[in-house]
mmCIF file of C-alpha atoms in Angstrom:
data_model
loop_
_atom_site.group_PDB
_atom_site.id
_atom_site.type_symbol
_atom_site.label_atom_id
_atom_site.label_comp_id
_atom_site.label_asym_id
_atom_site.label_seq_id
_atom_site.Cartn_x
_atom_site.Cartn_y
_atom_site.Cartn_z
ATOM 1 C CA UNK H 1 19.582 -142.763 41.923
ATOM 2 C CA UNK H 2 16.443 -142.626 39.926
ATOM 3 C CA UNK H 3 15.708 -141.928 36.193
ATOM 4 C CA UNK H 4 13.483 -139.213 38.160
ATOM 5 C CA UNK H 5 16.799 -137.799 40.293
ATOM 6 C CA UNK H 6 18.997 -137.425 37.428
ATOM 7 C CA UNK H 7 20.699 -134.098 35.910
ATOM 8 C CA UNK H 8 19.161 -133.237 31.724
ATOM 9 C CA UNK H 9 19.438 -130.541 30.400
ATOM 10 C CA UNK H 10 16.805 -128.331 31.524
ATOM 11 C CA UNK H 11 17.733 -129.159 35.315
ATOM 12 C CA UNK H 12 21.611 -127.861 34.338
ATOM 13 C CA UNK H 13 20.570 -124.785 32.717
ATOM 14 C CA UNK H 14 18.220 -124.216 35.995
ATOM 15 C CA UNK H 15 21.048 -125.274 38.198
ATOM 16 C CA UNK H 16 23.257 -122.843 36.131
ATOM 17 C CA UNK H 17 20.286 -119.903 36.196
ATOM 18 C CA UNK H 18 19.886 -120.463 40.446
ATOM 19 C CA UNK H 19 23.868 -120.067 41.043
ATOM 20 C CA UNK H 20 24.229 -117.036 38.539
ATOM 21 C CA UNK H 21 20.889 -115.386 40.574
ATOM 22 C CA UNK H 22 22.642 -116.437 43.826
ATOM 23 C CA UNK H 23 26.019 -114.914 43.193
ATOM 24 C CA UNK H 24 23.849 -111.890 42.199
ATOM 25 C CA UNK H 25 23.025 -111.458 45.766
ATOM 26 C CA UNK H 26 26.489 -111.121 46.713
ATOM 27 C CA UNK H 27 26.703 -108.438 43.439
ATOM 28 C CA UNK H 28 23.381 -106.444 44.521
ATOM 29 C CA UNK H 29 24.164 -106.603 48.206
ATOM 30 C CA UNK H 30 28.076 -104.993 47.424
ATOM 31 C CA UNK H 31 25.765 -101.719 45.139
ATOM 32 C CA UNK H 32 23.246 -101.253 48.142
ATOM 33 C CA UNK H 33 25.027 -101.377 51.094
ATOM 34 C CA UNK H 34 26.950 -98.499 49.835
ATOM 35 C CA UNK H 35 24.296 -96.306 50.299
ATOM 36 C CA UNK H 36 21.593 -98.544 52.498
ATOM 37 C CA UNK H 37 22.416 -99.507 56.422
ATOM 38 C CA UNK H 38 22.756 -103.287 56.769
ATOM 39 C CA UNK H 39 19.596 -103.783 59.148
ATOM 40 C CA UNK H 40 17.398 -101.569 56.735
ATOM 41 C CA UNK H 41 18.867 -103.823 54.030
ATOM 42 C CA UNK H 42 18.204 -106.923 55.688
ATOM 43 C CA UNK H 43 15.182 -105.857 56.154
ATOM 44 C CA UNK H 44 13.743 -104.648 53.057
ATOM 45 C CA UNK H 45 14.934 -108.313 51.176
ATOM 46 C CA UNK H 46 13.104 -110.164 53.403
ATOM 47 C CA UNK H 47 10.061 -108.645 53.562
ATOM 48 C CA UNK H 48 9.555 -107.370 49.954
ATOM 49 C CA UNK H 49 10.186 -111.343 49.236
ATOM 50 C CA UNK H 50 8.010 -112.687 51.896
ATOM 51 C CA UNK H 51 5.154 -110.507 49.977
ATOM 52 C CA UNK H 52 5.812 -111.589 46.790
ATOM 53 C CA UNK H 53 6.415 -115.640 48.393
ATOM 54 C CA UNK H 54 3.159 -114.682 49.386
ATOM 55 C CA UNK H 55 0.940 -113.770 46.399
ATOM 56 C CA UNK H 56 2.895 -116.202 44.237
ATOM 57 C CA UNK H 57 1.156 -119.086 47.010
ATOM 58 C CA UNK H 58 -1.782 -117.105 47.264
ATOM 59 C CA UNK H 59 -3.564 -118.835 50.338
ATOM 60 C CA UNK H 60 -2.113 -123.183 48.640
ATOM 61 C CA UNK H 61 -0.737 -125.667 50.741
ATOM 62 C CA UNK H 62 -3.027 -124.443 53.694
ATOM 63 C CA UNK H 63 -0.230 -121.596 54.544
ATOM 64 C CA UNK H 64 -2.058 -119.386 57.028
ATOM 65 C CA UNK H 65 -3.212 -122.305 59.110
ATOM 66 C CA UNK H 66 0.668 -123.484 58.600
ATOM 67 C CA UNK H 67 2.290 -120.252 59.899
ATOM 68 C CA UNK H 68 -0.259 -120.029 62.692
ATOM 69 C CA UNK H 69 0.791 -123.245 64.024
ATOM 70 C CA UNK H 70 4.099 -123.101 64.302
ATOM 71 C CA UNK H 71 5.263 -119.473 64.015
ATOM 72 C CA UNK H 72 7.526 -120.405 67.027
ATOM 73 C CA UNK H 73 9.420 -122.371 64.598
ATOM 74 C CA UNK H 74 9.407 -119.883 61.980
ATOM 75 C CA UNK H 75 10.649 -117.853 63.916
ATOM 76 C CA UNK H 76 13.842 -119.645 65.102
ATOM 77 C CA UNK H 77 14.276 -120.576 61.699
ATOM 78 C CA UNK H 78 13.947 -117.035 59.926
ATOM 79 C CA UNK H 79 16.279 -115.933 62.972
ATOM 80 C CA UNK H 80 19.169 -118.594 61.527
ATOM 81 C CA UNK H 81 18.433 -118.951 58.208
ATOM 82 C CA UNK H 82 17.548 -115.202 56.925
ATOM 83 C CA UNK H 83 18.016 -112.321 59.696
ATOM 84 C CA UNK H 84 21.436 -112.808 61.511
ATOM 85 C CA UNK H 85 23.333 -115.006 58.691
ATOM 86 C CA UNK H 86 22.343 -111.508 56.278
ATOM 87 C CA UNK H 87 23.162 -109.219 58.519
ATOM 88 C CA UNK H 88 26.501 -110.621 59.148
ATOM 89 C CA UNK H 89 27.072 -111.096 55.086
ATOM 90 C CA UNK H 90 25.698 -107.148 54.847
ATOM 91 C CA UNK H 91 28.353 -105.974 57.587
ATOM 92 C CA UNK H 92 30.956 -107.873 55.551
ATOM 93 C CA UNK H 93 30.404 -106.511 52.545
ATOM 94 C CA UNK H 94 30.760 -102.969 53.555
ATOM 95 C CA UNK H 95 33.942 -104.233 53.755
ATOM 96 C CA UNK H 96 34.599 -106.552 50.834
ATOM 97 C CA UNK H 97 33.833 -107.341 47.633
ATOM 98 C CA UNK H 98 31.295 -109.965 45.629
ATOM 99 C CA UNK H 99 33.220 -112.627 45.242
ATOM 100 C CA UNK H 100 35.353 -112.611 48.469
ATOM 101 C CA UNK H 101 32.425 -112.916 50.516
ATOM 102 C CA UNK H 102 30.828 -115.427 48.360
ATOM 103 C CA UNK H 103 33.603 -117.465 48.768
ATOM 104 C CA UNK H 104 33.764 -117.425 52.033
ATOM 105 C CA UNK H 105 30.019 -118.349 52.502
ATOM 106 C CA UNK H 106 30.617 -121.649 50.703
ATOM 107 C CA UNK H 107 32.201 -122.893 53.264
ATOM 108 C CA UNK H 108 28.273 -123.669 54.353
ATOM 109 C CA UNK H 109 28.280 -127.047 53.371
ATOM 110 C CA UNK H 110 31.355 -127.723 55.443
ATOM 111 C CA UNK H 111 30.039 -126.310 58.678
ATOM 112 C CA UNK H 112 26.708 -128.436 58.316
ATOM 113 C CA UNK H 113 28.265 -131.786 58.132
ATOM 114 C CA UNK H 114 30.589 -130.496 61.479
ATOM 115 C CA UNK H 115 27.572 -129.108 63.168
ATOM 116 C CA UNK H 116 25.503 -132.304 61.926
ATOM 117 C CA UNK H 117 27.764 -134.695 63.332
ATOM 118 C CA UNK H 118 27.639 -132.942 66.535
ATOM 119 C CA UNK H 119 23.804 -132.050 67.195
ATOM 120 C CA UNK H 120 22.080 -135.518 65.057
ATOM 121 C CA UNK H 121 22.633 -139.103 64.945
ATOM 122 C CA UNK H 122 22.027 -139.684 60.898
ATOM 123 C CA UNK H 123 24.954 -137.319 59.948
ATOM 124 C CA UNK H 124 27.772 -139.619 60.963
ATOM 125 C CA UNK H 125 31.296 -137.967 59.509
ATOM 126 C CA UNK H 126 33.092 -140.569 57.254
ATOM 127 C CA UNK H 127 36.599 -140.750 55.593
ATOM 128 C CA UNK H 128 35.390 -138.621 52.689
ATOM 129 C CA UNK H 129 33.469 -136.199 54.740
ATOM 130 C CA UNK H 130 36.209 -135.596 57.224
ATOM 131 C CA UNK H 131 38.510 -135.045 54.057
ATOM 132 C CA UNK H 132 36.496 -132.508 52.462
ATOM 133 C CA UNK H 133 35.506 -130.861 55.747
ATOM 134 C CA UNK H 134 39.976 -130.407 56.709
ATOM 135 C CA UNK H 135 40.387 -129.488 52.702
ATOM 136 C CA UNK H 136 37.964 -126.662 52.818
ATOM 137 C CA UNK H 137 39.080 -125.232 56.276
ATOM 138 C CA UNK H 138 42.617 -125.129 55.104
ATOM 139 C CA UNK H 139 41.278 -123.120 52.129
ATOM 140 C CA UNK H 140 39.588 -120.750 55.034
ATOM 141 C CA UNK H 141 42.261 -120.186 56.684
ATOM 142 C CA UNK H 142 44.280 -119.220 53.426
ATOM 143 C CA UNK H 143 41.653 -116.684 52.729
ATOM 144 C CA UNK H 144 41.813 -115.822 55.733
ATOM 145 C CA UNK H 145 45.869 -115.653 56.241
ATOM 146 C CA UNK H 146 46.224 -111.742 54.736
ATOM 147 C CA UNK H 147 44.259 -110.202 56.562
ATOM 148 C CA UNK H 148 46.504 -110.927 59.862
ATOM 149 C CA UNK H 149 49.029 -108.435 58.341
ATOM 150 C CA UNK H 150 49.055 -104.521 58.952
ATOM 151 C CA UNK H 151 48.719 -104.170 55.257
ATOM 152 C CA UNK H 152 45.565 -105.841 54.663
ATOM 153 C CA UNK H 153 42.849 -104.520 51.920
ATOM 154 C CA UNK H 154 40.216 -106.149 53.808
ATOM 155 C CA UNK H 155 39.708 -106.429 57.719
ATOM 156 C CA UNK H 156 39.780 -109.362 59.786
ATOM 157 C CA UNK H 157 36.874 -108.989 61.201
ATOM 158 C CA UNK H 158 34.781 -108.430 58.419
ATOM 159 C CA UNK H 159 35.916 -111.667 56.399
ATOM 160 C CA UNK H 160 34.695 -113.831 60.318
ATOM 161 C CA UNK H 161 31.541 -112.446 59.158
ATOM 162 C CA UNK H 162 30.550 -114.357 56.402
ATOM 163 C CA UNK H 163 32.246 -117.518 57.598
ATOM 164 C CA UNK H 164 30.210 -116.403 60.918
ATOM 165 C CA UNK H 165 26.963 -116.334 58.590
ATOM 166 C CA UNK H 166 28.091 -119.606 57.083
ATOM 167 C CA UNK H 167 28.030 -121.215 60.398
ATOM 168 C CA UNK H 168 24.336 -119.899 60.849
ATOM 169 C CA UNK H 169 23.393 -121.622 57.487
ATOM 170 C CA UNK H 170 24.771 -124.555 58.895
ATOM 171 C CA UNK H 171 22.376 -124.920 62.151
ATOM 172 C CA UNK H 172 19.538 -123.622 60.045
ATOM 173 C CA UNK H 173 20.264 -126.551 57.600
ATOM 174 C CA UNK H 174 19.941 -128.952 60.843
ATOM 175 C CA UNK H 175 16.870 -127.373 61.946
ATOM 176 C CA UNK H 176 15.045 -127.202 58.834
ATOM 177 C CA UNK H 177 14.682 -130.920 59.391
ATOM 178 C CA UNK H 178 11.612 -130.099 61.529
ATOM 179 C CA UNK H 179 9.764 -129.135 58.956
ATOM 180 C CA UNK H 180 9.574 -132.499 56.872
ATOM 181 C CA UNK H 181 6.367 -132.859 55.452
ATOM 182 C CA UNK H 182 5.605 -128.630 55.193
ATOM 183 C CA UNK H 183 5.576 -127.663 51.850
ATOM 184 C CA UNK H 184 8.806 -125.934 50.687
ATOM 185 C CA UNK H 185 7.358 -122.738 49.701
ATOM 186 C CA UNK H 186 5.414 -122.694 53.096
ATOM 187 C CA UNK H 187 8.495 -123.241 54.860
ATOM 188 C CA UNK H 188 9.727 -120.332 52.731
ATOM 189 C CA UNK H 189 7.229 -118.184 52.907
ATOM 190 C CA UNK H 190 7.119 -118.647 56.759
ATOM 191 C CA UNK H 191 11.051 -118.221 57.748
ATOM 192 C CA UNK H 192 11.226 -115.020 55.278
ATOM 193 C CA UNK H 193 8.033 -113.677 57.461
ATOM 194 C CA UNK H 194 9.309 -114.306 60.836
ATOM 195 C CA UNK H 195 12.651 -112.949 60.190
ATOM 196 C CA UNK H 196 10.913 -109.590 58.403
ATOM 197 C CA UNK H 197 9.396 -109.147 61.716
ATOM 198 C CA UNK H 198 12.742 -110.091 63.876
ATOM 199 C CA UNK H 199 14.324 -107.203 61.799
ATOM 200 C CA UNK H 200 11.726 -104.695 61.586
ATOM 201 C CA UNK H 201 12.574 -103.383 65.117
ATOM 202 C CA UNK H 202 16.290 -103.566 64.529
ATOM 203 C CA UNK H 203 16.105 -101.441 61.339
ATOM 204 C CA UNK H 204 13.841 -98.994 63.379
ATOM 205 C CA UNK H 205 16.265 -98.733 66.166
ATOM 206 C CA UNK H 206 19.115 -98.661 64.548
ATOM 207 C CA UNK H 207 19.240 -97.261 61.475
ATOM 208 C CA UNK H 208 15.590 -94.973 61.906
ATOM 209 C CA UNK H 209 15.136 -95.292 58.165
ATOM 210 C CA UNK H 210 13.038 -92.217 58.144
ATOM 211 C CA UNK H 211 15.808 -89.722 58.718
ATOM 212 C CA UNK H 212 18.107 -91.566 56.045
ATOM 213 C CA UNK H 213 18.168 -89.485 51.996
ATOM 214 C CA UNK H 214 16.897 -91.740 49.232
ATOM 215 C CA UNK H 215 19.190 -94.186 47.664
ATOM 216 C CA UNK H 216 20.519 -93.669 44.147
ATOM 217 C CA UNK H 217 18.625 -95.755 41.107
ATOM 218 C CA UNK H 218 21.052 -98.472 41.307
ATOM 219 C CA UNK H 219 20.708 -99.021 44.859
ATOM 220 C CA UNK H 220 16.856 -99.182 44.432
ATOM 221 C CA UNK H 221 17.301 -101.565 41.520
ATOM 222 C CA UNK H 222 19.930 -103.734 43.547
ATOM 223 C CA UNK H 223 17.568 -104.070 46.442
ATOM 224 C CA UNK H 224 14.849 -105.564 44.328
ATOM 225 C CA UNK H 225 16.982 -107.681 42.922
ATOM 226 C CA UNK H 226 17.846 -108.689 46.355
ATOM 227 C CA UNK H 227 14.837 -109.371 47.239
ATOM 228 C CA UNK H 228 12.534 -110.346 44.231
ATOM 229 C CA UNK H 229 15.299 -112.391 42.064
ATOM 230 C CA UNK H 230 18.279 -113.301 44.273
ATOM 231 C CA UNK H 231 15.607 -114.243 47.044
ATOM 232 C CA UNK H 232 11.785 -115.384 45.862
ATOM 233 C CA UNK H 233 12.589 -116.466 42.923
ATOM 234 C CA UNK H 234 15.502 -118.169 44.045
ATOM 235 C CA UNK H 235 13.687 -120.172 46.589
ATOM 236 C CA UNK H 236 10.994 -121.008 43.555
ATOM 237 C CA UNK H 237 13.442 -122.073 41.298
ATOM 238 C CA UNK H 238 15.644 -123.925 43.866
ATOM 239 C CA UNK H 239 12.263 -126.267 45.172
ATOM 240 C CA UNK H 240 11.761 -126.559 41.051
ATOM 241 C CA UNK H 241 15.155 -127.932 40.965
ATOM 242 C CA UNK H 242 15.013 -130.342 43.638
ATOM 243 C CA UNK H 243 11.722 -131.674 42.768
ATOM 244 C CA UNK H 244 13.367 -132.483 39.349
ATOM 245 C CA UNK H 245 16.695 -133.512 39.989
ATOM 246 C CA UNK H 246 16.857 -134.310 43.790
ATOM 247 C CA UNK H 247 17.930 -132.225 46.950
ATOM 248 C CA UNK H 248 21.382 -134.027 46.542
ATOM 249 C CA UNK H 249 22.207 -132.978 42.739
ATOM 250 C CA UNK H 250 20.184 -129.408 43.663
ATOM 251 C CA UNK H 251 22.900 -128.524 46.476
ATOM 252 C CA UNK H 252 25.435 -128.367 43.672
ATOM 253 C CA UNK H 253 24.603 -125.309 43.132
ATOM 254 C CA UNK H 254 26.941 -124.248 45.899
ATOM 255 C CA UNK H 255 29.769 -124.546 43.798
ATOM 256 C CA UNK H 256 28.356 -122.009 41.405
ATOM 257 C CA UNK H 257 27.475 -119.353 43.536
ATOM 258 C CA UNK H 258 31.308 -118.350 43.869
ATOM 259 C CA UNK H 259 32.648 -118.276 40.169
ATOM 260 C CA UNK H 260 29.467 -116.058 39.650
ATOM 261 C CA UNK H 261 29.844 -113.604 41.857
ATOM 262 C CA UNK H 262 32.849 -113.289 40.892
ATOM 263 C CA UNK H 263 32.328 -112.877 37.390
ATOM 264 C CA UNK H 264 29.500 -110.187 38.392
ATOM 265 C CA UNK H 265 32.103 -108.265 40.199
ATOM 266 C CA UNK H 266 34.337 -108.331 37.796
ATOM 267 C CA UNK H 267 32.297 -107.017 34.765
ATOM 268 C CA UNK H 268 30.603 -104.830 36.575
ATOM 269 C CA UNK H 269 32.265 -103.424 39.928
ATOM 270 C CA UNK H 270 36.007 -103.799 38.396
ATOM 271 C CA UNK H 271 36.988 -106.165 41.259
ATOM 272 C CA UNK H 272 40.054 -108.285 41.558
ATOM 273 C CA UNK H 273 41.246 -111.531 43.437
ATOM 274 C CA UNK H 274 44.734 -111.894 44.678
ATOM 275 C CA UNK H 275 47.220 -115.015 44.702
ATOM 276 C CA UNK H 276 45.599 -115.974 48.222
ATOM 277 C CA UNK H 277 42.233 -115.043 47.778
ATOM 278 C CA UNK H 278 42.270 -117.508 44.773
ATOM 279 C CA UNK H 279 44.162 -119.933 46.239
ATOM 280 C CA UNK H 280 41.561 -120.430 48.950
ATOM 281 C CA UNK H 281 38.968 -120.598 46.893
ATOM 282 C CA UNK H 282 40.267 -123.855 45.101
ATOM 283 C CA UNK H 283 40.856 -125.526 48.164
ATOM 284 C CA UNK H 284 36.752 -125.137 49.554
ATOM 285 C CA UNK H 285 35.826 -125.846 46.140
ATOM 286 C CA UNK H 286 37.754 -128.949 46.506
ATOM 287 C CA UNK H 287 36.671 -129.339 49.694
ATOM 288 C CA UNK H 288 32.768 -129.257 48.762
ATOM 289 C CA UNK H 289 33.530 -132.086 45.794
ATOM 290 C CA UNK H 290 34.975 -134.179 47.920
ATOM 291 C CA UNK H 291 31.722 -134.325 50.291
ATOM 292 C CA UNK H 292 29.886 -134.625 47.622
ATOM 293 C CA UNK H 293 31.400 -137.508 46.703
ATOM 294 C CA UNK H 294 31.277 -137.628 43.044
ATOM 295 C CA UNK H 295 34.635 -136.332 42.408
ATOM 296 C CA UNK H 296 36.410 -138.957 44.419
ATOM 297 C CA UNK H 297 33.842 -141.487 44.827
ATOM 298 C CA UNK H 298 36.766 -143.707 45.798
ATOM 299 C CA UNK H 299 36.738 -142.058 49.034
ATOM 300 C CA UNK H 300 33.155 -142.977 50.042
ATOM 301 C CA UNK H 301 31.027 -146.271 50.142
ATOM 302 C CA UNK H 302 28.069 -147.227 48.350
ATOM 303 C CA UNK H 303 26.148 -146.065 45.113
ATOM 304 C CA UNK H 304 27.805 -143.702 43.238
ATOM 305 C CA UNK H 305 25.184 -140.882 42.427
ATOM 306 C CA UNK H 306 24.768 -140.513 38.625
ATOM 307 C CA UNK H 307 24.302 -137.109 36.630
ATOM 308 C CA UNK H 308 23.177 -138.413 33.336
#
């Protein structure tokens, strides 16, 4: 790896900054759902952050003329990527709380190397891969495991929907190959504005957004944190990060969306893991190390990435 690709300081305290405003969208999404319909949710994130993606790019990288080209692609990938993997995440999380369904959509990694090896010829699944791929779905199903009894604090079909969400990250992640050689913030900019339009009729439909009462302070406040931190910014901070350290040392990230969401919930919604719920979570953390391949570099071949 590079002198240019490796981890300092500043790229560990924005690695650290992206996965505490990530697991924040877990946190605001759990205070706004509570009082605003998923679709209208949905909704109002992406479009209030495809605005401000907008004005922050203010007409660079030849963005109009980018969109207008190949909206159709936008379009599939603001489908996969923002509109049906949030919706599913909202529906969860009327449901469950923060850090559950964080947890659960980590498995995203794991689901893009399966789906990869299936749909492309450059993701072929190795030893280590296929090790950290059976490692994290044995932590899924553990999360999973409680909510098969009568007794269960959470549905079963509400924790599918993350993983369900995760598997839409996962053919997003494949797709978004297409755009090599867009901008990132274009490719932004254009998924979160063909996905505001995908939902805009669903919201209408749905939820008619007119006839529901005005959320509470704290829901207003948690939706533009769901939309201006946990999702422009993010997406500014995360193409900072990469440009810095590299997309490889960027997706670490992933393991630090979890631990704080769950620390969010904790301080501030008074939620609690059990045995299992914990349990699970160590085994798709372990799961994304290992295909990562710095943890147990033993079990892949070639250059072992470096973080100093």
């Amino acid at each position: 790896m590079s002198n240019d690709n490796r981890m300092n300081t500043l790229t560990w305290g924005l690695l650290l900054l992206l996965g505490l405003i990530w697991g924040g969208s877990f946190f605001f999404a759990r205070i706004a759902v509570h009082h605003v319909p998923p679709f209208t949710l949905v909704l109002l994130r992406l479009s209030l952050a495809a605005v401000a993606l907008h004005i922050y790019l203010g007409g660079r990288f030849g963005i109009y003329q980018t969109i207008k080209s190949h909206w159709p692609q936008f379009l599939l990938l603001g489908l996969i990527n923002n509109a049906v993997p949030h919706t599913l995440i909202f529906f969860g999380q009327t449901q469950m709380g923060a850090g559950l369904a964080s947890i659960l959509n980590a498995t995203t990694p794991i689901w893009t190397v399966l789906i990869g090896n299936q749909l492309t010829t450059d993701e072929r699944l190795t030893s280590a891969k296929l090790a950290g791929c059976l490692t994290g779905l044995i932590g899924t199903v553990v999360l999973l495991a409680p909510s098969l009894s009568n007794s269960a604090s959470v549905p079963f079909w509400a924790l599918l929907l993350p993983i369900l969400a995760a598997i839409s990250y996962g053919f997003a992640a494949i797709y978004a190959k297409r755009f090599k050689g867009i901008a990132p913030p274009v490719v932004a900019a254009g998924q979160l504005t063909g996905s505001s339009l995908i939902m805009l009729p669903f919201a209408l439909i749905m939820d008619q957004p007119w006839t529901l009462t005005m959320p509470p302070a704290s829901a207003i406040a948690a939706i533009l944190g769901l939309a201006l931190l946990s999702t422009a910014f993010a997406y500014i901070l995360y193409f900072r990060i990469m440009a810095l350290a590299g997309a490889t040392n960027a997706s670490l990230v992933t393991l630090l969306v979890p631990p704080s969401a769950m620390l969010l919930g904790f301080l501030f919604l008074g939620e609690r893991l059990g045995f299992s719920e914990i349990a699970g979570m160590m085994l798709v953390a372990a799961g994304l190390l290992i295909l990562d391949g710095r943890a147990y570099p033993w079990l892949r071949r070639g250059e072992r990435p470096r973080l100093t």
